[in-house]
Amino acid sequence: MKIYTKTGDKGTTSLIYGKRVAKNDLRVEAYGTCDETNSMIGLALSYLNKENFQGKEIIDNIYHKIQTNLFHVGAELATPKGKDVKWALASSDVEEMETQIDEWNEALPELTNFILPGGHPAGAAFHVARTTARRAERCAVALGEDVNPLVLAYLNRLSDLLFVTARYVNDQLGANEQTLHGKG
């Protein structure tokens, strides 16, 4: 199988079911930003190993499902209105993230100030993934009523989970959080 098809050489791409749109179409921007978020999560995970992070297997399992779900989000965004979505999200996907957010957040120091993104390279990469998830959410919102509300909830909760994950990873690895007014 060849990787290149040459069908996009004139600035168009196909949505699911074959509809051609410009590569700068808002749908393409939305699912492309989900793909970017997915890649940033992969980068963040690559900074963790069993030697420096005791919960490596747990976090890998959590984010394996999230990375898979981001493909489902992309499929939702790449499916034209009125067509069946091949890989749909479930409300339980959002609820699972909420459970994990609550668990890790309980183990963290209380927030009393804004945190400057950074810390351990893994924590910093999770912060970048959070910002790309927020951008994906903004793109999806801009699509208006054409978007499944569950996609919006998923992206919103994902950015929350990525924020808490960045804090949790930094805490577990002993990387002090920097706040607007010094160390946290």
Coordinates of N, CA and C in Angstrom, one line a residue:
M1 N 0.8 -1.2 0.0 CA 0.0 0.0 0.0 C 0.9 1.2 0.0
K2 N 0.6 2.1 -0.9 CA 1.4 3.4 -0.9 C 0.8 4.4 0.1
I3 N 1.7 5.1 0.7 CA 1.2 6.1 1.7 C 0.6 7.3 1.0
Y4 N 1.1 7.7 -0.1 CA 0.6 8.9 -0.8 C -0.4 8.5 -1.9
T5 N -1.4 9.3 -2.0 CA -2.4 9.0 -3.0 C -2.5 10.1 -4.1
K6 N -1.9 11.2 -3.8 CA -1.9 12.4 -4.7 C -3.3 13.1 -4.8
T7 N -4.3 12.5 -4.1 CA -5.7 13.1 -4.2 C -5.8 14.4 -3.5
G8 N -4.8 14.7 -2.6 CA -4.9 16.0 -1.9 C -4.0 17.0 -2.4
D9 N -3.3 16.8 -3.5 CA -2.3 17.7 -4.0 C -2.9 19.1 -4.4
K10 N -4.2 19.2 -4.6 CA -4.8 20.5 -4.9 C -5.5 21.1 -3.8
G11 N -5.2 20.6 -2.5 CA -5.7 21.3 -1.3 C -7.1 20.8 -0.9
T12 N -7.5 19.6 -1.3 CA -8.7 19.0 -0.8 C -8.4 17.6 -0.1
T13 N -9.4 17.2 0.7 CA -9.3 15.9 1.4 C -10.7 15.3 1.5
S14 N -10.8 14.1 1.8 CA -12.1 13.4 1.9 C -12.5 13.3 3.4
L15 N -13.7 13.6 3.6 CA -14.4 13.2 4.9 C -14.8 11.7 4.8
I16 N -15.2 11.2 5.9 CA -15.8 9.8 5.9 C -17.0 9.9 5.0
Y17 N -17.2 8.8 4.2 CA -18.2 8.7 3.2 C -17.8 9.4 1.9
G18 N -16.6 9.9 1.8 CA -16.0 10.4 0.5 C -16.3 11.8 0.1
K19 N -17.0 12.6 0.9 CA -17.2 14.0 0.5 C -15.9 14.7 0.5
R20 N -15.6 15.5 -0.5 CA -14.3 16.2 -0.6 C -14.6 17.6 -0.1
V21 N -13.6 18.1 0.7 CA -13.6 19.4 1.3 C -12.2 20.0 1.2
A22 N -12.1 21.3 1.3 CA -10.8 22.0 1.4 C -10.1 21.6 2.7
K23 N -8.8 21.5 2.6 CA -8.0 21.1 3.7 C -8.1 22.1 4.9
N24 N -8.5 23.3 4.6 CA -8.7 24.3 5.7 C -10.2 24.4 6.1
D25 N -11.0 23.4 5.7 CA -12.4 23.3 6.2 C -12.3 23.1 7.8
L26 N -13.3 23.7 8.4 CA -13.3 23.7 9.9 C -13.4 22.3 10.4
R27 N -14.1 21.4 9.7 CA -14.1 20.0 10.2 C -12.7 19.4 10.2
V28 N -11.9 19.7 9.1 CA -10.6 19.1 9.0 C -9.7 19.7 10.1
E29 N -9.9 21.0 10.3 CA -9.1 21.7 11.4 C -9.5 21.0 12.8
A30 N -10.7 20.7 13.0 CA -11.1 20.1 14.3 C -10.5 18.7 14.4
Y31 N -10.7 17.9 13.4 CA -10.2 16.5 13.7 C -8.7 16.5 13.5
G32 N -8.1 17.4 12.8 CA -6.6 17.5 12.7 C -6.0 17.9 14.1
T33 N -6.8 18.8 14.8 CA -6.3 19.2 16.1 C -6.4 18.1 17.1
C34 N -7.4 17.3 16.9 CA -7.5 16.0 17.8 C -6.3 15.1 17.5
D35 N -5.9 15.0 16.3 CA -4.8 14.2 15.9 C -3.5 14.8 16.5
E36 N -3.4 16.1 16.5 CA -2.3 16.8 17.1 C -2.2 16.5 18.7
T37 N -3.4 16.6 19.3 CA -3.5 16.3 20.7 C -3.1 14.9 21.0
N38 N -3.5 14.0 20.2 CA -3.1 12.6 20.3 C -1.6 12.4 20.2
S39 N -1.0 13.1 19.3 CA 0.5 13.0 19.1 C 1.2 13.6 20.4
M40 N 0.6 14.7 20.9 CA 1.3 15.3 22.1 C 1.1 14.4 23.3
I41 N 0.0 13.7 23.4 CA -0.1 12.7 24.5 C 0.9 11.6 24.3
G42 N 1.1 11.1 23.1 CA 2.2 10.1 22.9 C 3.5 10.6 23.3
L43 N 3.8 11.9 22.9 CA 5.1 12.5 23.3 C 5.2 12.5 24.9
A44 N 4.2 13.0 25.5 CA 4.2 13.1 27.0 C 4.5 11.7 27.6
L45 N 3.8 10.7 27.1 CA 4.0 9.3 27.6 C 5.4 8.8 27.4
S46 N 6.0 9.2 26.3 CA 7.3 8.7 26.0 C 8.4 9.2 27.0
Y47 N 8.1 10.3 27.7 CA 9.0 10.8 28.7 C 9.0 10.0 30.0
L48 N 7.9 9.1 30.2 CA 7.8 8.3 31.4 C 8.3 6.9 31.1
N49 N 9.0 6.4 32.2 CA 9.4 5.0 32.1 C 9.3 4.4 33.5
K50 N 9.4 3.1 33.5 CA 9.2 2.3 34.8 C 10.2 2.8 35.9
E51 N 11.4 3.2 35.5 CA 12.4 3.7 36.4 C 12.0 5.0 37.1
N52 N 11.4 5.9 36.3 CA 11.2 7.2 36.9 C 9.7 7.4 37.3
F53 N 8.8 6.5 36.9 CA 7.4 6.7 37.2 C 6.8 5.4 37.6
Q54 N 6.5 5.2 38.9 CA 5.9 3.9 39.3 C 4.6 3.5 38.7
G55 N 3.8 4.5 38.4 CA 2.5 4.3 37.8 C 2.4 4.2 36.3
K56 N 3.6 3.9 35.7 CA 3.7 3.9 34.2 C 2.7 3.1 33.5
E57 N 2.5 1.8 34.0 CA 1.5 0.9 33.3 C 0.1 1.4 33.5
I58 N -0.2 2.0 34.6 CA -1.6 2.5 34.8 C -1.9 3.7 33.9
I59 N -0.9 4.6 33.9 CA -1.1 5.8 33.0 C -1.1 5.4 31.5
D60 N -0.3 4.4 31.2 CA -0.3 4.0 29.8 C -1.7 3.4 29.4
N61 N -2.3 2.6 30.3 CA -3.6 2.0 30.1 C -4.7 3.1 29.9
I62 N -4.7 4.0 30.8 CA -5.6 5.1 30.8 C -5.5 5.9 29.5
Y63 N -4.3 6.2 29.1 CA -4.1 7.0 27.9 C -4.2 6.2 26.6
H64 N -4.0 4.9 26.7 CA -4.3 4.1 25.5 C -5.8 4.2 25.1
K65 N -6.6 4.1 26.1 CA -8.1 4.2 25.8 C -8.4 5.7 25.3
I66 N -7.8 6.7 25.9 CA -8.1 8.0 25.5 C -7.6 8.3 24.1
Q67 N -6.4 7.8 23.8 CA -5.8 8.0 22.4 C -6.7 7.3 21.4
T68 N -7.2 6.1 21.7 CA -8.2 5.4 20.9 C -9.5 6.2 20.7
N69 N -10.0 6.8 21.8 CA -11.2 7.6 21.8 C -11.0 8.8 21.0
L70 N -9.8 9.4 20.9 CA -9.5 10.6 20.1 C -9.7 10.2 18.6
F71 N -9.4 9.0 18.2 CA -9.7 8.6 16.9 C -11.3 8.6 16.7
H72 N -12.0 8.1 17.7 CA -13.4 8.1 17.6 C -14.0 9.6 17.5
V73 N -13.4 10.5 18.3 CA -13.8 11.9 18.2 C -13.5 12.4 16.8
G74 N -12.3 12.1 16.2 CA -12.0 12.5 14.9 C -13.0 11.9 13.9
A75 N -13.4 10.7 14.1 CA -14.4 10.1 13.2 C -15.7 10.8 13.2
E76 N -16.1 11.2 14.4 CA -17.3 12.0 14.6 C -17.2 13.3 13.8
L77 N -16.1 14.0 14.0 CA -15.9 15.3 13.3 C -15.7 15.1 11.8
A78 N -15.2 14.0 11.3 CA -15.0 13.8 9.9 C -16.2 13.2 9.2
T79 N -17.3 12.9 9.9 CA -18.5 12.4 9.3 C -19.5 13.5 9.0
P80 N -19.8 13.6 7.7 CA -20.8 14.7 7.4 C -22.1 14.5 8.1
K81 N -22.8 15.7 8.3 CA -24.1 15.7 9.0 C -25.0 14.8 8.3
G82 N -25.8 14.0 9.1 CA -26.8 13.1 8.5 C -26.3 11.7 8.2
K83 N -25.0 11.5 8.3 CA -24.5 10.2 8.1 C -24.2 9.4 9.4
D84 N -24.2 8.1 9.3 CA -23.9 7.3 10.5 C -22.4 7.4 10.9
V85 N -22.1 7.5 12.2 CA -20.8 7.6 12.7 C -20.3 6.1 12.9
K86 N -19.2 5.8 12.4 CA -18.7 4.4 12.5 C -18.2 4.0 13.9
W87 N -17.6 5.0 14.6 CA -17.0 4.7 15.9 C -17.5 5.8 16.8
A88 N -18.6 5.6 17.6 CA -19.2 6.6 18.4 C -18.6 6.5 19.8
L89 N -18.6 7.7 20.5 CA -18.3 7.8 21.9 C -19.5 7.4 22.7
A90 N -19.2 7.1 24.0 CA -20.3 6.8 24.9 C -20.1 7.7 26.1
S91 N -21.2 8.0 26.8 CA -21.1 8.9 28.0 C -20.2 8.3 29.0
S92 N -20.1 7.0 29.1 CA -19.2 6.4 30.1 C -17.7 6.8 29.8
D93 N -17.4 7.1 28.6 CA -16.0 7.6 28.3 C -15.7 8.9 29.0
V94 N -16.7 9.8 29.1 CA -16.5 11.1 29.8 C -16.5 10.8 31.3
E95 N -17.4 9.9 31.8 CA -17.4 9.6 33.2 C -16.2 8.9 33.7
E96 N -15.5 8.1 32.9 CA -14.2 7.5 33.3 C -13.2 8.5 33.5
M97 N -13.1 9.5 32.6 CA -12.2 10.6 32.8 C -12.4 11.4 34.1
E98 N -13.7 11.6 34.4 CA -14.1 12.4 35.6 C -13.6 11.6 36.8
T99 N -13.8 10.3 36.8 CA -13.3 9.5 38.0 C -11.8 9.6 38.1
Q100 N -11.1 9.5 37.0 CA -9.6 9.6 37.1 C -9.2 11.0 37.6
I101 N -9.8 12.1 37.1 CA -9.5 13.4 37.5 C -9.7 13.5 39.0
D102 N -10.8 13.1 39.5 CA -11.1 13.2 41.0 C -10.0 12.4 41.8
E103 N -9.7 11.2 41.3 CA -8.7 10.4 42.0 C -7.3 11.1 42.1
W104 N -6.8 11.5 41.0 CA -5.5 12.2 41.0 C -5.5 13.5 41.7
N105 N -6.6 14.3 41.5 CA -6.7 15.6 42.0 C -6.7 15.6 43.6
E106 N -7.3 14.5 44.1 CA -7.3 14.3 45.6 C -5.9 14.2 46.2
A107 N -5.0 13.6 45.4 CA -3.6 13.3 45.8 C -2.7 14.6 45.7
L108 N -3.2 15.6 45.1 CA -2.4 16.8 44.8 C -2.6 17.9 45.8
P109 N -1.6 18.8 45.9 CA -1.8 20.0 46.7 C -2.9 20.9 46.2
E110 N -3.6 21.5 47.0 CA -4.7 22.4 46.6 C -4.1 23.5 45.7
L111 N -4.8 23.9 44.7 CA -4.5 25.0 43.9 C -4.8 26.3 44.6
T112 N -3.8 27.2 44.7 CA -4.1 28.5 45.3 C -3.7 29.6 44.4
N113 N -3.1 29.2 43.2 CA -2.6 30.2 42.2 C -2.6 29.6 40.9
F114 N -2.5 30.4 39.8 CA -2.3 29.8 38.5 C -1.0 29.2 38.4
I115 N -0.9 28.0 37.7 CA 0.3 27.3 37.5 C 0.9 27.6 36.1
L116 N 2.2 27.8 36.1 CA 2.9 28.0 34.8 C 3.2 26.7 34.3
P117 N 2.8 26.4 33.0 CA 3.1 25.1 32.4 C 4.6 24.8 32.5
G118 N 5.0 23.6 32.8 CA 6.4 23.2 32.9 C 6.6 22.0 33.8
G119 N 7.7 22.0 34.5 CA 8.1 20.9 35.3 C 8.9 19.9 34.6
H120 N 8.7 18.6 34.9 CA 9.3 17.5 34.2 C 8.9 17.6 32.8
P121 N 9.8 17.1 31.8 CA 9.4 17.1 30.4 C 8.0 16.4 30.1
A122 N 7.7 15.4 30.9 CA 6.4 14.7 30.7 C 5.3 15.6 31.1
G123 N 5.4 16.2 32.3 CA 4.4 17.2 32.8 C 4.2 18.3 31.8
A124 N 5.3 18.9 31.3 CA 5.2 20.0 30.4 C 4.5 19.5 29.1
A125 N 4.8 18.3 28.6 CA 4.2 17.8 27.4 C 2.7 17.6 27.6
F126 N 2.3 17.1 28.8 CA 0.9 17.0 29.1 C 0.2 18.4 29.1
H127 N 0.9 19.4 29.5 CA 0.3 20.8 29.5 C 0.1 21.2 28.0
V128 N 1.1 20.9 27.1 CA 0.9 21.2 25.7 C -0.3 20.5 25.1
A129 N -0.4 19.2 25.5 CA -1.5 18.4 25.0 C -2.8 19.0 25.5
R130 N -2.8 19.5 26.7 CA -4.0 20.2 27.2 C -4.4 21.4 26.3
T131 N -3.4 22.2 25.9 CA -3.7 23.4 25.1 C -4.2 23.0 23.7
T132 N -3.7 21.9 23.2 CA -4.2 21.5 21.9 C -5.6 20.9 22.0
A133 N -5.9 20.2 23.1 CA -7.2 19.7 23.3 C -8.2 20.9 23.4
R134 N -7.8 21.9 24.1 CA -8.7 23.1 24.2 C -8.9 23.7 22.8
R135 N -7.9 23.7 21.9 CA -8.0 24.2 20.6 C -9.0 23.3 19.8
A136 N -8.8 22.0 19.9 CA -9.7 21.1 19.2 C -11.2 21.4 19.7
E137 N -11.4 21.6 21.0 CA -12.7 21.9 21.5 C -13.2 23.2 20.8
R138 N -12.4 24.2 20.8 CA -12.9 25.5 20.1 C -13.3 25.3 18.7
C139 N -12.5 24.5 18.0 CA -12.8 24.2 16.6 C -14.1 23.4 16.5
A140 N -14.3 22.5 17.3 CA -15.6 21.7 17.3 C -16.8 22.6 17.7
V141 N -16.6 23.5 18.6 CA -17.7 24.4 19.0 C -18.0 25.3 17.8
A142 N -17.0 25.7 17.0 CA -17.3 26.6 15.9 C -18.1 25.9 14.8
L143 N -18.1 24.5 14.8 CA -18.9 23.8 13.8 C -20.4 23.9 14.1
G144 N -20.7 24.4 15.3 CA -22.1 24.6 15.7 C -22.9 23.3 16.0
E145 N -24.1 23.3 15.5 CA -25.1 22.2 15.8 C -24.7 20.9 15.1
D146 N -23.7 21.0 14.2 CA -23.3 19.8 13.4 C -22.5 18.8 14.3
V147 N -22.2 19.2 15.5 CA -21.3 18.4 16.4 C -22.1 17.7 17.5
N148 N -21.9 16.4 17.6 CA -22.5 15.7 18.7 C -22.1 16.3 20.1
P149 N -23.0 16.7 20.9 CA -22.7 17.3 22.2 C -21.7 16.5 23.0
L150 N -21.7 15.1 22.9 CA -20.8 14.3 23.6 C -19.4 14.5 23.2
V151 N -19.1 14.9 21.9 CA -17.8 15.2 21.5 C -17.3 16.4 22.2
L152 N -18.2 17.4 22.4 CA -17.8 18.7 23.1 C -17.5 18.3 24.6
A153 N -18.3 17.6 25.2 CA -18.1 17.2 26.6 C -16.8 16.4 26.7
Y154 N -16.5 15.5 25.8 CA -15.3 14.7 25.8 C -14.1 15.5 25.7
L155 N -14.0 16.5 24.8 CA -12.9 17.3 24.6 C -12.7 18.2 25.8
N156 N -13.8 18.7 26.3 CA -13.7 19.6 27.5 C -13.1 18.8 28.7
R157 N -13.6 17.6 29.0 CA -13.1 16.8 30.1 C -11.7 16.4 29.8
L158 N -11.4 16.1 28.6 CA -10.0 15.6 28.3 C -9.0 16.7 28.7
S159 N -9.3 18.0 28.4 CA -8.4 19.0 28.7 C -8.2 19.1 30.2
D160 N -9.3 18.9 31.0 CA -9.2 18.9 32.4 C -8.4 17.7 32.9
L161 N -8.5 16.6 32.3 CA -7.7 15.4 32.7 C -6.2 15.6 32.4
L162 N -6.0 16.2 31.2 CA -4.6 16.5 30.9 C -3.9 17.5 31.8
F163 N -4.7 18.5 32.3 CA -4.2 19.4 33.3 C -3.8 18.7 34.6
V164 N -4.8 17.9 35.1 CA -4.5 17.1 36.3 C -3.4 16.1 36.1
T165 N -3.3 15.5 35.0 CA -2.2 14.6 34.7 C -0.9 15.3 34.7
A166 N -0.8 16.5 34.1 CA 0.5 17.2 34.2 C 0.8 17.5 35.6
R167 N -0.1 17.9 36.4 CA 0.2 18.2 37.8 C 0.6 16.9 38.6
Y168 N -0.2 15.8 38.3 CA 0.1 14.5 39.0 C 1.5 14.0 38.6
V169 N 1.8 14.0 37.4 CA 3.1 13.5 36.9 C 4.2 14.4 37.6
N170 N 4.1 15.7 37.5 CA 5.1 16.6 38.1 C 5.2 16.3 39.6
D171 N 4.1 16.1 40.3 CA 4.1 15.8 41.7 C 4.8 14.5 42.0
Q172 N 4.5 13.4 41.2 CA 5.1 12.1 41.4 C 6.6 12.1 41.1
L173 N 7.0 12.9 40.2 CA 8.4 13.0 39.8 C 9.2 14.0 40.6
G174 N 8.5 14.7 41.5 CA 9.2 15.7 42.3 C 9.6 17.0 41.6
A175 N 8.9 17.3 40.6 CA 9.1 18.5 39.8 C 8.2 19.6 40.4
N176 N 8.8 20.6 41.0 CA 8.0 21.7 41.6 C 7.2 22.5 40.6
E177 N 6.0 22.7 40.9 CA 5.2 23.6 40.0 C 5.5 25.0 40.3
Q178 N 5.6 25.8 39.2 CA 5.9 27.2 39.3 C 4.5 27.9 39.2
T179 N 4.3 28.9 40.0 CA 3.0 29.6 39.9 C 3.4 31.0 39.5
L180 N 2.4 31.8 39.3 CA 2.6 33.2 38.9 C 3.5 34.0 39.9
H181 N 3.5 33.5 41.1 CA 4.2 34.2 42.2 C 5.3 33.4 42.8
G182 N 5.9 32.5 42.0 CA 7.0 31.7 42.6 C 6.6 30.2 42.6
K183 N 7.3 29.5 43.5 CA 7.0 28.0 43.6 C 5.7 27.8 44.3
G184 N 5.0 26.7 43.8 CA 3.7 26.3 44.3 C 3.8 25.5 45.6

